[in-house]
Coordinates of C-alpha atoms in Angstrom, one line a residue:
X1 CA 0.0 0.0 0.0
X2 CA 1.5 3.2 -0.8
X3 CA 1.1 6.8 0.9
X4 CA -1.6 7.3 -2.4
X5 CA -3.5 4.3 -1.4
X6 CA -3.4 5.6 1.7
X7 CA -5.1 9.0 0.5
X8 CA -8.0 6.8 -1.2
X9 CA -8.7 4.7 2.1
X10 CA -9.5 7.6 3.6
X11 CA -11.5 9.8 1.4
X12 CA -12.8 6.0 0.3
X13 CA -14.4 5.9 4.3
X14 CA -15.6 9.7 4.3
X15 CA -17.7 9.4 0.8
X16 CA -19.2 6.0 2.1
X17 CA -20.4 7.9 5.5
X18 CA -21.7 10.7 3.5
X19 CA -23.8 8.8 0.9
X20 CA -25.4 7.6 3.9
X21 CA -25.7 10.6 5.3
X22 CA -26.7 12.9 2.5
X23 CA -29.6 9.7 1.3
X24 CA -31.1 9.9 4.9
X25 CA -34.7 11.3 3.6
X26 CA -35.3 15.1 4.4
X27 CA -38.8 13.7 7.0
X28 CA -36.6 11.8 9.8
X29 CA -35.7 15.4 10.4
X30 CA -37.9 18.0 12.0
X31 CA -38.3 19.6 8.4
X32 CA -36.6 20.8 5.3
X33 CA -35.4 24.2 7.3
X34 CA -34.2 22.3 10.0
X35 CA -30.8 22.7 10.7
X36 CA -28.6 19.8 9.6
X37 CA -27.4 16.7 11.8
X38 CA -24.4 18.2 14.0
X39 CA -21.4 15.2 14.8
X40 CA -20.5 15.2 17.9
X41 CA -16.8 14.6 19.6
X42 CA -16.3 12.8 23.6
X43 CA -15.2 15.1 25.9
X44 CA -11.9 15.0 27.7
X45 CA -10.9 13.4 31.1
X46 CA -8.6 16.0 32.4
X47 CA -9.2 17.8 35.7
X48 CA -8.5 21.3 33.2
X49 CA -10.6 22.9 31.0
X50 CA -9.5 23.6 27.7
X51 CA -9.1 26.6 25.8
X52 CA -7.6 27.0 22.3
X53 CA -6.7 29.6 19.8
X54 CA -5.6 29.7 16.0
X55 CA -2.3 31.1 15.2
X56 CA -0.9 31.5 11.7
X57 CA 2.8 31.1 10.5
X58 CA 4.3 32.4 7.1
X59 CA 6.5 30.4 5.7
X60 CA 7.9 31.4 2.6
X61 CA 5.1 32.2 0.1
X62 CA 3.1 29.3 2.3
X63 CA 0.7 30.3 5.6
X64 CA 0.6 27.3 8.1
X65 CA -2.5 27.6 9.9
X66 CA -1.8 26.3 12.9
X67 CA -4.2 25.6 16.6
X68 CA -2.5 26.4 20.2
X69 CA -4.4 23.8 22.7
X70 CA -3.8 24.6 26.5
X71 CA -4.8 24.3 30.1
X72 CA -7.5 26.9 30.7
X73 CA -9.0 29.1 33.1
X74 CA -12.6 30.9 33.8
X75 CA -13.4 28.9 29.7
X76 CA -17.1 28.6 30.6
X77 CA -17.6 32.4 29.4
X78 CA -15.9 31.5 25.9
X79 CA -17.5 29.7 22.9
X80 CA -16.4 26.1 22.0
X81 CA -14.1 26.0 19.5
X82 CA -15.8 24.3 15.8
X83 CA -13.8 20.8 15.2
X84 CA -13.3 22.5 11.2
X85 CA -14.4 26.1 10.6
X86 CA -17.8 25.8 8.5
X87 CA -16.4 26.8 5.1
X88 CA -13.5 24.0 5.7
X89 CA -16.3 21.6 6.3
X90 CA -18.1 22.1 3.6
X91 CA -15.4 21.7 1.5
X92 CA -14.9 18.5 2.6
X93 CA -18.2 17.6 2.0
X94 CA -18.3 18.7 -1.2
X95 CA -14.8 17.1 -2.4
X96 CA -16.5 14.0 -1.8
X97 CA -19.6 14.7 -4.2
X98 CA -22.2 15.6 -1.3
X99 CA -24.4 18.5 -0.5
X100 CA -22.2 20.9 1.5
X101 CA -24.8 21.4 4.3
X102 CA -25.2 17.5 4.7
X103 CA -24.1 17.4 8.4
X104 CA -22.4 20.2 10.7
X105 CA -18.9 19.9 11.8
X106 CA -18.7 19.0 15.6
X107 CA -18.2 21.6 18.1
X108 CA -14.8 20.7 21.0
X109 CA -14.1 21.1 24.0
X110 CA -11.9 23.7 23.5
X111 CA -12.9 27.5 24.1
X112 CA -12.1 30.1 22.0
X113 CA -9.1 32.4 23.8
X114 CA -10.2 31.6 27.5
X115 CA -7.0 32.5 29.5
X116 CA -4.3 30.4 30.2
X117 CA -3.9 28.1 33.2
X118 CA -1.9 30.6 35.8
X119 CA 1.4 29.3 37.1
X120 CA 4.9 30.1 36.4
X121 CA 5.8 26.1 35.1
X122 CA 6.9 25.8 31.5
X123 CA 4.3 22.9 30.2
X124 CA 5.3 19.9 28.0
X125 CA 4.7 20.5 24.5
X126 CA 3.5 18.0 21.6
X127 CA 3.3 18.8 18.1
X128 CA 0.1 17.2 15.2
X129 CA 1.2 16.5 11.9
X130 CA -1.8 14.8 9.8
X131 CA -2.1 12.7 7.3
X132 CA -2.1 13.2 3.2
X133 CA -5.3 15.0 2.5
X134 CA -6.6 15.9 5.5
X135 CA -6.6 18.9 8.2
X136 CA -5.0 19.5 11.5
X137 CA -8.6 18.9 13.5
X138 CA -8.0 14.7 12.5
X139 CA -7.1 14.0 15.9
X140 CA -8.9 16.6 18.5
X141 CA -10.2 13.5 20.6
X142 CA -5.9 13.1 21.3
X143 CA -5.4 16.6 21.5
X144 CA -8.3 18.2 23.6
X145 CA -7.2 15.3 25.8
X146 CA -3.9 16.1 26.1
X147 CA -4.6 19.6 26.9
X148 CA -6.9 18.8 29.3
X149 CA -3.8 16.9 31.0
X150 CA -2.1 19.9 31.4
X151 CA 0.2 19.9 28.3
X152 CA 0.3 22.7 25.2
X153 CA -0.6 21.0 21.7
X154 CA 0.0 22.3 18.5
X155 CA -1.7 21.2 15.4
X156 CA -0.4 22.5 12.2
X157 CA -1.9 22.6 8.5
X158 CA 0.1 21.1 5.3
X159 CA -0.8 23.7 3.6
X160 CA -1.2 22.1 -0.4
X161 CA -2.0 19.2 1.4
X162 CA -4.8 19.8 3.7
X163 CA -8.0 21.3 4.0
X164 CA -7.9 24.9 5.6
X165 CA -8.6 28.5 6.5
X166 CA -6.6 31.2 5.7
X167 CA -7.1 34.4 7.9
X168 CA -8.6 36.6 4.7
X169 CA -11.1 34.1 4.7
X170 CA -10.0 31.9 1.5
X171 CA -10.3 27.9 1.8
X172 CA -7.8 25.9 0.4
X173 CA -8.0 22.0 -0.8
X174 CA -5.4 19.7 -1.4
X175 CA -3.5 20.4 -4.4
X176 CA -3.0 17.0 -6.8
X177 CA -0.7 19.3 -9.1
X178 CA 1.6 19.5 -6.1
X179 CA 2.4 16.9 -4.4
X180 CA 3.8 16.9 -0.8
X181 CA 5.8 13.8 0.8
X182 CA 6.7 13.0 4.1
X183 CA 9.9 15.0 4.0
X184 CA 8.1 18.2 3.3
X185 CA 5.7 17.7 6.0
X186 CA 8.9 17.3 8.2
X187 CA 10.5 20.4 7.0
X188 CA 6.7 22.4 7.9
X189 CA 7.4 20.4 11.8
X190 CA 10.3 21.5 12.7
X191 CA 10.0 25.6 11.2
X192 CA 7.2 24.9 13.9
X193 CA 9.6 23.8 16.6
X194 CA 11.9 27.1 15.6
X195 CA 8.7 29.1 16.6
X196 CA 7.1 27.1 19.5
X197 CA 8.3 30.5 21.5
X198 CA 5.9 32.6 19.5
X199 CA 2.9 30.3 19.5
X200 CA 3.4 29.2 23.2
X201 CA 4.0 33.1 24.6
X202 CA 7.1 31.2 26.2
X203 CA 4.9 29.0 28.1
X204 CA 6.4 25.7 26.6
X205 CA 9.3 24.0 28.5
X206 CA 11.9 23.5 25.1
X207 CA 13.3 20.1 26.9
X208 CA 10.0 18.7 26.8
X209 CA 8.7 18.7 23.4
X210 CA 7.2 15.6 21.7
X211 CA 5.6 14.8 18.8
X212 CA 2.8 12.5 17.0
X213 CA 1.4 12.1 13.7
X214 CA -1.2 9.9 11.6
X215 CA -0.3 7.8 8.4
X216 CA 2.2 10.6 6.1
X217 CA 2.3 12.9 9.5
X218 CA 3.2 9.7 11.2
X219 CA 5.8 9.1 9.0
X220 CA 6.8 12.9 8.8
X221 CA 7.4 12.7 12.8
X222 CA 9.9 10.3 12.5
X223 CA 11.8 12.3 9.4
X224 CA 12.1 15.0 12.3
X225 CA 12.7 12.3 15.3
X226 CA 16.0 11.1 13.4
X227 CA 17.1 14.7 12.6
X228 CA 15.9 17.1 15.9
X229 CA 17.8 16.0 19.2
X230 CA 15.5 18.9 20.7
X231 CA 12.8 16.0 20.5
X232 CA 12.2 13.8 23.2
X233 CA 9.8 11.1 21.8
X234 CA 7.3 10.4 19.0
X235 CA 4.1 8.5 18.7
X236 CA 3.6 7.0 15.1
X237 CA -0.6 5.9 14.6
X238 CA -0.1 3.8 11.8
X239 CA 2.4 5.3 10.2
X240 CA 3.5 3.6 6.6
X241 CA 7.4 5.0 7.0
X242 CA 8.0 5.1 3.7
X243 CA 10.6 6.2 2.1
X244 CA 13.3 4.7 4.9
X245 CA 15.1 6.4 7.1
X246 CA 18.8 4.9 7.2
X247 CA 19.7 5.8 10.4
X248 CA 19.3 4.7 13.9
X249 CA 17.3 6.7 16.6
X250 CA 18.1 6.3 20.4
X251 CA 14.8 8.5 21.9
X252 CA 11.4 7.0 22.9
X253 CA 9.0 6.2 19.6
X254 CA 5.8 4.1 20.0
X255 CA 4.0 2.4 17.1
X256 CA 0.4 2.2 17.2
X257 CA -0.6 0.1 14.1
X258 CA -3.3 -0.9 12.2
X259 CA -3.0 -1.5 8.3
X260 CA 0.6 -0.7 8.4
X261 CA 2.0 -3.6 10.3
X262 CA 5.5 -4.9 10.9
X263 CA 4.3 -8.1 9.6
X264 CA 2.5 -6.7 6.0
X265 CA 5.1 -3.5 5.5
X266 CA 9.0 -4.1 5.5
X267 CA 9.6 -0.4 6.0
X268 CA 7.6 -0.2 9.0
X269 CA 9.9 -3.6 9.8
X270 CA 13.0 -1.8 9.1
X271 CA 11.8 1.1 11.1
X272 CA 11.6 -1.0 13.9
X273 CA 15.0 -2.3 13.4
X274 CA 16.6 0.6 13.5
X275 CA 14.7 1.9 16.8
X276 CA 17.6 1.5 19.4
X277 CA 15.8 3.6 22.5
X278 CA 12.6 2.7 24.3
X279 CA 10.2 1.0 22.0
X280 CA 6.8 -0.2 21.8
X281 CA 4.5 -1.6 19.2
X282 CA 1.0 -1.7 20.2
X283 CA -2.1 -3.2 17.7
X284 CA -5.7 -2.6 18.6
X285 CA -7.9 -5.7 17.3
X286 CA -10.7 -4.5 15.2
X287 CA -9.0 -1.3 14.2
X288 CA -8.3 0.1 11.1
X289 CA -6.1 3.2 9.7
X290 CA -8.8 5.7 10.7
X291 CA -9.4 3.6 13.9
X292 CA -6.7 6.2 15.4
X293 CA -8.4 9.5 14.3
X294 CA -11.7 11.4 14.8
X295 CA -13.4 9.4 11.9
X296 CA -13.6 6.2 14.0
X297 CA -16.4 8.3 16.4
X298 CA -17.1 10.6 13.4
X299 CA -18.0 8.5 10.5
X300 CA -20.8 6.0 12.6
X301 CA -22.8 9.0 13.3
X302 CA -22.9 9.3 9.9
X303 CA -23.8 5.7 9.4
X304 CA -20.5 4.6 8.4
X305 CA -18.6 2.2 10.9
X306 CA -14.8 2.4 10.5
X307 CA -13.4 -1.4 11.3
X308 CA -15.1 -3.4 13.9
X309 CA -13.7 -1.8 16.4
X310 CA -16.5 -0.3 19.4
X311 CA -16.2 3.8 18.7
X312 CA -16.8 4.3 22.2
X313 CA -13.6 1.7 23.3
X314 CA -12.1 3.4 20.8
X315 CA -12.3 6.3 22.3
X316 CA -10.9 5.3 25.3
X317 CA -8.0 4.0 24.1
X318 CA -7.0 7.0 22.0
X319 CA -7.7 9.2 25.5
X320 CA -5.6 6.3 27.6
X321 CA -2.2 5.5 25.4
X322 CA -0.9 8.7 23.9
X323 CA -1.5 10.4 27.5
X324 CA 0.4 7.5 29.2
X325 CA 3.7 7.6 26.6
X326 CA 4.1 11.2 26.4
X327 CA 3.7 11.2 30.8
X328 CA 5.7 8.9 30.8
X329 CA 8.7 10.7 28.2
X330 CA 7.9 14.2 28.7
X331 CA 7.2 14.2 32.8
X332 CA 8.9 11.4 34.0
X333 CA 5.8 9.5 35.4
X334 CA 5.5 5.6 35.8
X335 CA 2.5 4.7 32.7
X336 CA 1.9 1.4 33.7
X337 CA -0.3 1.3 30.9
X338 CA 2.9 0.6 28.7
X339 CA 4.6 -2.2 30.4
X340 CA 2.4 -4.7 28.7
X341 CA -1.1 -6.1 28.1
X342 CA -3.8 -4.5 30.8
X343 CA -7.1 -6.1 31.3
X344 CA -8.7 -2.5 30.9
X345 CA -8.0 -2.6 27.4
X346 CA -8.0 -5.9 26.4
X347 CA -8.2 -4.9 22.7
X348 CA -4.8 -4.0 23.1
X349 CA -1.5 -6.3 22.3
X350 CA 1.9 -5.9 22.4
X351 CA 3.7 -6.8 19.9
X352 CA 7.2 -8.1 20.6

């Protein structure tokens, strides 16, 4: 499977869960001027509210758009944060052949530019990178939860490669006439590690900055991993890892794997092989390569199950292992979770 398969599996998923959606008959709503369906997203499990804010980088003739997630304060007066502005939504609706007001976007937990957690303490910082055609929002359940932890998240747009907002308003699409690889998401990463100062106010400890990413951003984390000492450790979600990296790397990374197994994909194998610091490979049964985004609780309200995996276990686990690894590499706590098979999450195995 190659990073353009990838791309299909994905949009592949969305367009089944909007047929459904957009064939549900216009009577099992209220009526026709009804508002459309509106997805919903779990709340986090963190004793802190969340508050968030977007914050734009120029980068050469590019804008990153790019989402500060922190420990809040006083949020309740705030609105929540939308998962994808409305325009952006639409878009995606619409890339996919379907009738741009077929459902509304979720709303987070996240509130718009509630203050910051008071306290002196430089937080943890992990940085998003999504995957090919997609958007920075892929993975809010992760990130609002994180936040809610206590850590800062960043989120950042591929811009060319991702559904977005600019600030004058205009919505770009992917661009198939330009295509990005893993190396160029890498090379958007770490111009946002040169300016976590400016989008954290200086709130972000620099010796405690990790990263994650799904499929190409998965990949893309790595890319940086092998070249950025300044990161600590990485969390791949079914990353493909292609091309190679010939190098070894001797800071924490964790697979979490679906479709692109160590078994089924020799450059996830060699990947492995060339990991020669802490280490885990975890597999959910049931899951599948969107099983470790938004779409696996997204896409059944829609009609559309992703895998055979439970949404709401699903859920759980994407709240309980990323939390536990970056505790564990970025503040120095126990994470049992990681030592090996736990009868909480008995969907869960280690692979050796």
């Amino acid at each position: 499977m190659t990073i353009d398969r990838v791309t299909l599996t994905r949009r592949g998923a969305l367009g089944a869960a909007l047929a459904v959606a957009a064939s549900v008959p216009l009577a099992s709503r209220a009526s026709a001027a009804d508002a459309p369906p509106r997805l919903t997203l779990p709340p986090p499990t963190g004793p802190f509210p969340v508050g968030t804010t977007v914050r734009p980088l120029v980068r050469g003739d590019r804008v990153l758009m790019t989402s500060l997630w922190y420990p809040a304060r006083d949020a309740g007066r705030y609105p929540r944060a939308p998962w994808l502005a409305p325009a952006v939504v639409r878009e995606l609706l619409v890339s996919a052949g379907f009738p741009p007001d077929a459902v509304l976007g979720p709303l987070t937990a996240g509130r718009l530019g509630a203050p910051g957690r008071r306290g002196g303490e430089r937080l943890p910082v992990v940085v998003y990178s999504h995957g090919a055609h997609d958007h920075r929002a892929g993975n809010t359940v992760v990130v609002q939860e994180l936040a809610s932890h206590g850590y800062l998240v960043v989120t950042v747009d591929h811009t060319g490669d991702a559904f977005t907002q600019l600030p004058d308003g205009r919505v770009l699409t992917p661009d198939p006439e330009v295509p990005m690889y893993p190396d160029d998401f890498a090379a958007d990463i770490r111009f946002v590690l040169d300016h976590l100062g400016e989008l954290t106010a200086g709130r972000h400890d620099p010796h405690r900055i990790g990263l994650f990413g799904w499929s190409k951003g998965a990949t893309a984390i790595t890319h940086v991993m092998f070249a950025e000492r300044r990161v600590r450790a990485g969390l791949s979600l079914d990353g493909p890892m292609e091309p190679e990296v010939p190098d070894v790397l001797d800071r924490p990374l964790m697979l979490m794997t679906a479709e692109f197994t160590r078994a089924a994909y020799p450059s996830v194998a060699t990947l492995w092989s060339h990991l020669h610091g802490w280490r885990r490979n975890v597999q959910v049964t049931g899951a599948e390569h969107s099983s470790y985004t938004d779409y696996q609780v997204l896409l059944p309200q829609m009609g559309q199950p992703v895998g055979i995996l439970d949404p709401a276990r699903a859920v759980r686990i994407q709240q309980a292992y990323p939390l536990a690894f970056f505790d564990r590499h970025l503040r120095g706590r126990p994470a049992r979770l990681l030592d090996g098979p736990s009868p909480a999450f008995p969907e869960v195995a280690f692979i050796p």
